[in-house]
Amino acid sequence: MRAHSSPLVVGHRGASGYRPEHTRAAYELAFALGADAVEPDLVATRDGVLVLRHENDISGTTDVAAHPEFADRRATKEIDGVELTGWFTEDFTWAELSTLRARERVPSLRQTSASFDGRYPILRFRDLVDIVDRESEEAARLLGIVAELKHATYFESVGLPLDELFDAELSETGWGDNPELIVESFEKTVLAKLFLRGYRGRRFYLVESSGAPADRVARQGSAASGYDQDLTAVGLYALGAAEAAHRVEGISVDHSLVLTPEQVDDDGDPTSELVDTAHSAGLRVFCWTLRPENHFLPQAFRRGESDSAWGDWRTDFSLIMRSGVDGVFADQPDLAVAVRDGG
């Protein structure tokens, strides 16, 4: 990816702190507020179209429940070991999903964003590519996409292999060789399959603070090692030194994994063992997600009693950025840019 101020600021699902996530308004606003790239989550429709939704369960992020013609699509499924009841993208064609409108995912915390409920349709990946291409031209700078492939093992089990669908999208949009594209997933298997299909761009491994990756659990069951094993020194060096298909260029980790209070010295200077070890292993490190609301902040930075009130986000953001991370995901990218650039 091009030279940029460090760290890279990625609009998380667009400017999702201000507009319903994964909408045109959220993505366009993210770039207007200074984001270097945006992060879409990709899931599949029944007819193999990649759409932008946080999960394949769209019950809470669209108005699907208000559409009586889709009442019979409500179902109970097990997704990555979790039983969910709702409406799922793989049970709809793209034509059907295009009739729905987006809703704010956490309206109790983001009432301003929720005031835009019902205004914006669902987008496809190719729609986002058009947005980024246009915004890059207007901004006279190259803007990027950090695309997350969601629930790859599950989608393959229902006949919708995300590596194949994404590869086809890259061919159609011309983004296969675009240096501003990073692909990430919580499952390394789909990243390896994408490489074997010819993709040679950057691939990042998403890592949770607990649990085990779904692809590993599918292969090994209860014997599957957790994400914590990937974050040991041995695990990190293995990620950076594996054979080409299984090697990744970076990791993308939960905010809580980057820094603990013990890693900030008396002068307020942060030292992240994870970031230092990952860099030694030749890996870049992204961090998710910077958010100003008390509900999302570490306890030490919360102010007042309201979950929706903004706490001491500036100190939290600053510590994360000074830890050496190479990129941050932010719901309000303007705040991250301001801290990064000293504003």
Coordinates of C-alpha atoms in Angstrom, one line a residue:
M1 CA 0.0 0.0 0.0
R2 CA 1.2 3.5 -0.7
A3 CA 3.2 5.7 1.6
H4 CA 1.0 7.4 4.1
S5 CA 1.0 9.0 7.6
S6 CA 1.4 6.3 10.2
P7 CA -0.7 4.5 11.1
L8 CA -3.2 4.0 8.3
V9 CA -6.7 5.1 9.2
V10 CA -9.4 2.7 8.0
G11 CA -13.0 3.7 8.1
H12 CA -14.6 0.7 9.8
R13 CA -17.6 -0.3 7.7
G14 CA -17.3 3.3 6.5
A15 CA -17.9 6.1 8.9
S16 CA -20.2 3.8 10.9
G17 CA -20.2 6.0 14.0
Y18 CA -22.2 8.6 12.0
R19 CA -24.2 6.7 9.4
P20 CA -25.7 3.2 9.3
E21 CA -22.7 0.9 8.5
H22 CA -21.9 -0.4 5.1
T23 CA -24.0 2.2 3.3
R24 CA -23.0 4.5 0.5
A25 CA -23.4 7.5 2.9
A26 CA -21.1 5.8 5.5
Y27 CA -18.3 5.1 2.9
E28 CA -18.4 8.5 1.2
L29 CA -18.4 10.2 4.6
A30 CA -15.4 8.1 5.7
F31 CA -13.3 9.5 2.8
A32 CA -14.6 13.0 3.3
L33 CA -13.4 12.8 6.9
G34 CA -9.9 11.7 5.9
A35 CA -9.9 7.9 5.9
D36 CA -7.1 6.3 3.9
A37 CA -9.1 3.2 3.3
V38 CA -12.5 1.6 4.2
E39 CA -13.3 -1.9 5.6
P40 CA -16.3 -3.8 4.2
D41 CA -17.5 -7.2 5.5
L42 CA -18.4 -9.5 2.6
V43 CA -21.1 -12.2 2.7
A44 CA -22.9 -14.0 -0.1
T45 CA -26.4 -14.1 -1.5
R46 CA -28.1 -17.2 -2.8
D47 CA -27.1 -16.3 -6.3
G48 CA -23.5 -15.7 -5.5
V49 CA -23.3 -11.9 -5.2
L50 CA -21.0 -10.5 -2.5
V51 CA -22.8 -7.9 -0.5
L52 CA -21.6 -5.6 2.3
R53 CA -23.1 -6.7 5.7
H54 CA -21.5 -7.2 9.1
E55 CA -23.0 -10.7 9.3
N56 CA -25.0 -12.9 7.0
D57 CA -27.8 -12.5 9.6
I58 CA -29.4 -9.2 8.5
S59 CA -32.1 -9.1 11.2
G60 CA -30.6 -6.1 13.1
T61 CA -29.1 -4.1 10.2
T62 CA -31.9 -4.0 7.7
D63 CA -35.7 -3.5 7.6
V64 CA -36.2 -7.1 6.5
A65 CA -38.6 -7.8 9.4
A66 CA -41.0 -5.1 8.0
H67 CA -41.3 -7.0 4.7
P68 CA -44.2 -9.5 4.9
E69 CA -43.1 -11.0 1.6
F70 CA -40.0 -12.3 3.3
A71 CA -41.6 -13.5 6.6
D72 CA -41.2 -17.2 5.5
R73 CA -37.4 -16.7 5.1
R74 CA -36.9 -16.4 8.9
A75 CA -34.9 -19.4 10.0
T76 CA -32.7 -20.8 12.7
K77 CA -29.2 -21.8 11.8
E78 CA -25.9 -22.7 13.4
I79 CA -23.1 -20.3 12.2
D80 CA -19.6 -21.0 13.4
G81 CA -21.0 -23.0 16.4
V82 CA -23.5 -20.3 17.4
E83 CA -27.3 -20.9 16.9
L84 CA -29.0 -17.8 15.4
T85 CA -32.6 -17.1 14.4
G86 CA -33.2 -14.4 11.8
W87 CA -32.9 -13.7 8.1
F88 CA -29.8 -14.7 6.3
T89 CA -28.3 -13.3 3.1
E90 CA -27.8 -16.8 1.6
D91 CA -31.5 -17.2 1.5
F92 CA -32.1 -14.2 -0.7
T93 CA -31.2 -13.3 -4.3
W94 CA -29.4 -10.0 -4.9
A95 CA -32.6 -8.7 -6.5
E96 CA -34.5 -9.4 -3.3
L97 CA -31.9 -7.9 -1.0
S98 CA -31.8 -4.8 -3.1
T99 CA -35.3 -4.0 -1.9
L100 CA -34.2 -3.7 1.7
R101 CA -33.0 -0.6 3.5
A102 CA -30.2 -0.4 6.1
R103 CA -30.7 0.3 9.8
E104 CA -28.3 1.4 12.5
R105 CA -26.9 -1.7 14.3
V106 CA -26.6 -0.2 17.8
P107 CA -29.4 2.5 17.9
S108 CA -29.2 2.9 21.7
L109 CA -25.6 4.1 21.5
R110 CA -25.9 6.0 18.2
Q111 CA -29.2 7.7 18.0
T112 CA -28.0 10.3 15.4
S113 CA -27.0 7.5 13.0
A114 CA -30.3 5.7 13.7
S115 CA -32.2 8.8 12.4
F116 CA -31.0 7.8 9.0
D117 CA -32.6 4.3 9.2
G118 CA -34.5 3.4 6.0
R119 CA -32.7 5.8 3.7
Y120 CA -30.0 3.7 2.2
P121 CA -30.0 0.4 0.3
I122 CA -27.6 -2.5 0.7
L123 CA -24.5 -2.4 -1.4
R124 CA -22.6 -5.0 -3.4
F125 CA -18.8 -5.2 -3.3
R126 CA -18.6 -3.9 -6.9
D127 CA -20.6 -0.8 -5.8
L128 CA -18.0 -0.1 -3.2
V129 CA -15.2 -0.4 -5.8
D130 CA -17.0 2.2 -7.9
I131 CA -17.2 4.5 -4.8
V132 CA -13.5 4.1 -4.0
D133 CA -12.4 4.6 -7.6
R134 CA -14.5 7.8 -7.8
E135 CA -13.4 9.1 -4.4
S136 CA -9.7 8.4 -5.3
E137 CA -10.0 10.5 -8.4
E138 CA -11.8 13.3 -6.7
A139 CA -9.3 13.3 -3.8
A140 CA -6.3 13.0 -6.1
R141 CA -4.9 10.3 -3.9
L142 CA -5.1 6.5 -3.9
L143 CA -7.6 5.2 -1.4
G144 CA -7.9 1.6 -0.3
I145 CA -10.2 -1.3 0.7
V146 CA -9.5 -3.7 3.5
A147 CA -12.0 -6.5 2.6
E148 CA -13.1 -9.0 5.2
L149 CA -14.3 -12.4 4.1
K150 CA -16.9 -13.5 6.7
H151 CA -17.8 -17.1 7.7
A152 CA -15.9 -18.7 4.9
T153 CA -16.2 -22.3 6.2
Y154 CA -19.9 -21.9 6.7
F155 CA -20.5 -20.4 3.2
E156 CA -18.5 -23.1 1.6
S157 CA -20.6 -25.7 3.3
V158 CA -23.7 -24.2 1.7
G159 CA -22.2 -24.1 -1.8
L160 CA -21.0 -20.5 -1.8
P161 CA -17.2 -20.6 -1.6
L162 CA -16.1 -17.0 -0.9
D163 CA -12.6 -17.4 -2.4
E164 CA -14.2 -18.3 -5.7
L165 CA -16.8 -15.5 -5.6
F166 CA -14.3 -12.9 -4.5
D167 CA -11.8 -13.9 -7.2
A168 CA -14.5 -13.5 -9.8
E169 CA -15.4 -10.0 -8.4
L170 CA -11.7 -9.0 -8.6
S171 CA -11.6 -10.1 -12.2
E172 CA -14.8 -8.2 -13.1
T173 CA -13.8 -5.0 -11.2
G174 CA -10.2 -5.0 -12.2
W175 CA -9.1 -4.8 -8.6
G176 CA -7.1 -8.1 -8.5
D177 CA -3.8 -6.3 -8.9
N178 CA -4.7 -3.1 -7.1
P179 CA -2.0 -2.4 -4.4
E180 CA -4.6 -0.6 -2.3
L181 CA -6.5 -3.8 -1.6
I182 CA -5.9 -5.9 1.5
V183 CA -8.0 -9.1 2.1
E184 CA -8.5 -10.3 5.7
S185 CA -10.3 -13.1 7.4
F186 CA -10.6 -14.9 10.8
E187 CA -10.0 -18.1 8.8
K188 CA -6.6 -18.6 7.2
T189 CA -7.9 -21.4 4.9
V190 CA -9.9 -19.0 2.7
L191 CA -6.8 -16.7 2.4
A192 CA -4.7 -19.7 1.3
K193 CA -7.4 -20.7 -1.3
L194 CA -7.5 -17.1 -2.6
F195 CA -3.7 -17.2 -3.1
L196 CA -4.0 -20.5 -5.0
R197 CA -6.5 -18.9 -7.3
G198 CA -3.8 -16.4 -8.2
Y199 CA -4.4 -13.5 -5.8
R200 CA -1.0 -12.0 -4.9
G201 CA -2.1 -8.9 -2.9
R202 CA -1.8 -8.5 0.8
R203 CA -3.5 -10.9 3.1
F204 CA -4.1 -10.3 6.8
Y205 CA -5.1 -12.8 9.5
L206 CA -7.8 -11.5 11.8
V207 CA -7.4 -12.6 15.4
E208 CA -9.9 -12.6 18.2
S209 CA -9.1 -12.2 21.9
S210 CA -10.6 -15.6 22.7
G211 CA -11.9 -18.7 21.0
A212 CA -10.6 -20.6 18.0
P213 CA -11.0 -20.0 14.2
A214 CA -13.9 -21.7 12.6
D215 CA -11.9 -23.5 9.9
R216 CA -9.6 -25.0 12.4
V217 CA -12.6 -26.2 14.6
A218 CA -14.2 -27.7 11.5
R219 CA -11.0 -29.8 10.9
Q220 CA -10.0 -30.6 14.5
G221 CA -13.1 -30.2 16.6
S222 CA -12.5 -29.7 20.3
A223 CA -8.8 -30.3 19.8
A224 CA -8.4 -27.1 17.8
S225 CA -5.9 -24.7 19.2
G226 CA -7.2 -21.2 19.9
Y227 CA -6.2 -17.8 18.5
D228 CA -4.0 -17.4 21.6
Q229 CA -1.6 -19.9 20.1
D230 CA -1.3 -17.8 16.9
L231 CA -0.2 -14.8 19.0
T232 CA 2.7 -16.5 20.7
A233 CA 6.2 -15.7 19.4
V234 CA 6.3 -19.2 17.7
G235 CA 2.8 -18.6 16.2
L236 CA 3.6 -15.2 14.9
Y237 CA 6.9 -16.3 13.3
A238 CA 5.1 -19.2 11.7
L239 CA 2.5 -16.9 10.2
G240 CA 5.3 -14.8 8.6
A241 CA 7.5 -17.7 7.5
A242 CA 5.0 -20.3 6.2
E243 CA 5.0 -21.5 2.6
A244 CA 3.6 -18.9 0.3
A245 CA -0.1 -19.9 0.2
H246 CA -0.3 -20.0 4.0
R247 CA 1.9 -17.0 4.7
V248 CA 0.3 -13.7 5.6
E249 CA 1.6 -10.1 5.5
G250 CA 0.0 -9.0 8.7
I251 CA -2.4 -9.6 11.6
S252 CA -5.4 -7.6 12.5
V253 CA -6.2 -7.8 16.3
D254 CA -8.7 -6.7 18.9
H255 CA -7.9 -3.4 20.6
S256 CA -7.5 -5.2 24.0
L257 CA -4.6 -7.4 22.6
V258 CA -2.4 -4.4 21.6
L259 CA -2.1 -2.8 25.0
T260 CA -2.8 -3.6 28.6
P261 CA -2.5 -1.0 31.4
E262 CA 0.8 -2.7 32.5
Q263 CA 2.3 -1.9 29.1
V264 CA 2.1 1.9 29.7
D265 CA 5.0 3.2 31.8
D266 CA 4.9 6.0 34.4
D267 CA 5.6 8.6 31.7
G268 CA 2.6 7.4 29.6
D269 CA 4.6 5.7 26.9
P270 CA 3.1 2.5 25.6
T271 CA 5.1 -0.6 24.7
S272 CA 3.3 -3.4 23.0
E273 CA 5.0 -6.8 23.2
L274 CA 2.6 -8.1 20.6
V275 CA 3.4 -5.3 18.1
D276 CA 7.1 -5.6 18.7
T277 CA 7.1 -9.4 18.3
A278 CA 4.9 -9.3 15.2
H279 CA 7.2 -6.7 13.6
S280 CA 10.2 -8.9 14.4
A281 CA 8.4 -11.7 12.6
G282 CA 8.0 -9.5 9.5
L283 CA 4.2 -8.9 10.1
R284 CA 2.3 -5.7 10.0
V285 CA -0.2 -5.1 12.7
F286 CA -3.7 -3.5 12.4
C287 CA -5.9 -2.9 15.4
W288 CA -9.7 -2.8 15.7
T289 CA -11.8 -0.9 16.6
L290 CA -11.2 2.7 17.9
R291 CA -14.5 4.1 19.2
P292 CA -15.2 7.1 21.5
E293 CA -18.3 5.8 23.3
N294 CA -17.9 4.7 26.9
H295 CA -19.5 1.4 26.0
F296 CA -16.5 0.5 23.9
L297 CA -13.7 2.2 25.8
P298 CA -11.4 0.5 28.4
Q299 CA -12.7 1.2 31.9
A300 CA -9.9 3.6 32.7
F301 CA -11.1 6.0 29.9
R302 CA -14.8 6.0 30.5
R303 CA -16.4 9.2 31.7
G304 CA -19.8 9.6 33.3
E305 CA -22.5 7.0 33.5
S306 CA -24.0 6.9 30.0
D307 CA -22.8 4.1 27.7
S308 CA -23.4 6.4 24.7
A309 CA -21.5 9.4 26.1
W310 CA -18.0 9.9 24.8
G311 CA -15.2 9.2 27.2
D312 CA -11.5 10.0 27.1
W313 CA -11.2 8.6 23.6
R314 CA -8.3 10.9 22.7
T315 CA -6.0 9.3 25.3
D316 CA -7.1 5.8 24.3
F317 CA -6.6 6.4 20.6
S318 CA -3.2 8.1 21.2
L319 CA -1.8 5.1 23.2
I320 CA -2.9 2.7 20.6
M321 CA -1.4 4.7 17.8
R322 CA 1.9 5.2 19.6
S323 CA 2.2 1.5 20.3
G324 CA 3.6 1.0 16.8
V325 CA 0.6 -0.4 15.0
D326 CA 0.5 0.0 11.3
G327 CA -3.2 0.6 10.9
V328 CA -6.3 1.3 13.0
F329 CA -10.0 0.7 12.2
A330 CA -12.2 3.6 13.4
D331 CA -15.9 4.1 13.4
Q332 CA -15.3 7.9 13.4
P333 CA -12.3 8.2 11.1
D334 CA -12.0 12.0 11.6
L335 CA -11.2 11.4 15.3
A336 CA -8.5 8.9 14.5
V337 CA -7.0 11.2 11.8
A338 CA -7.0 14.1 14.3
V339 CA -5.1 12.2 16.9
R340 CA -2.7 10.7 14.4
D341 CA -1.9 14.1 12.8
G342 CA -1.8 16.0 16.1
G343 CA -5.0 17.9 15.6

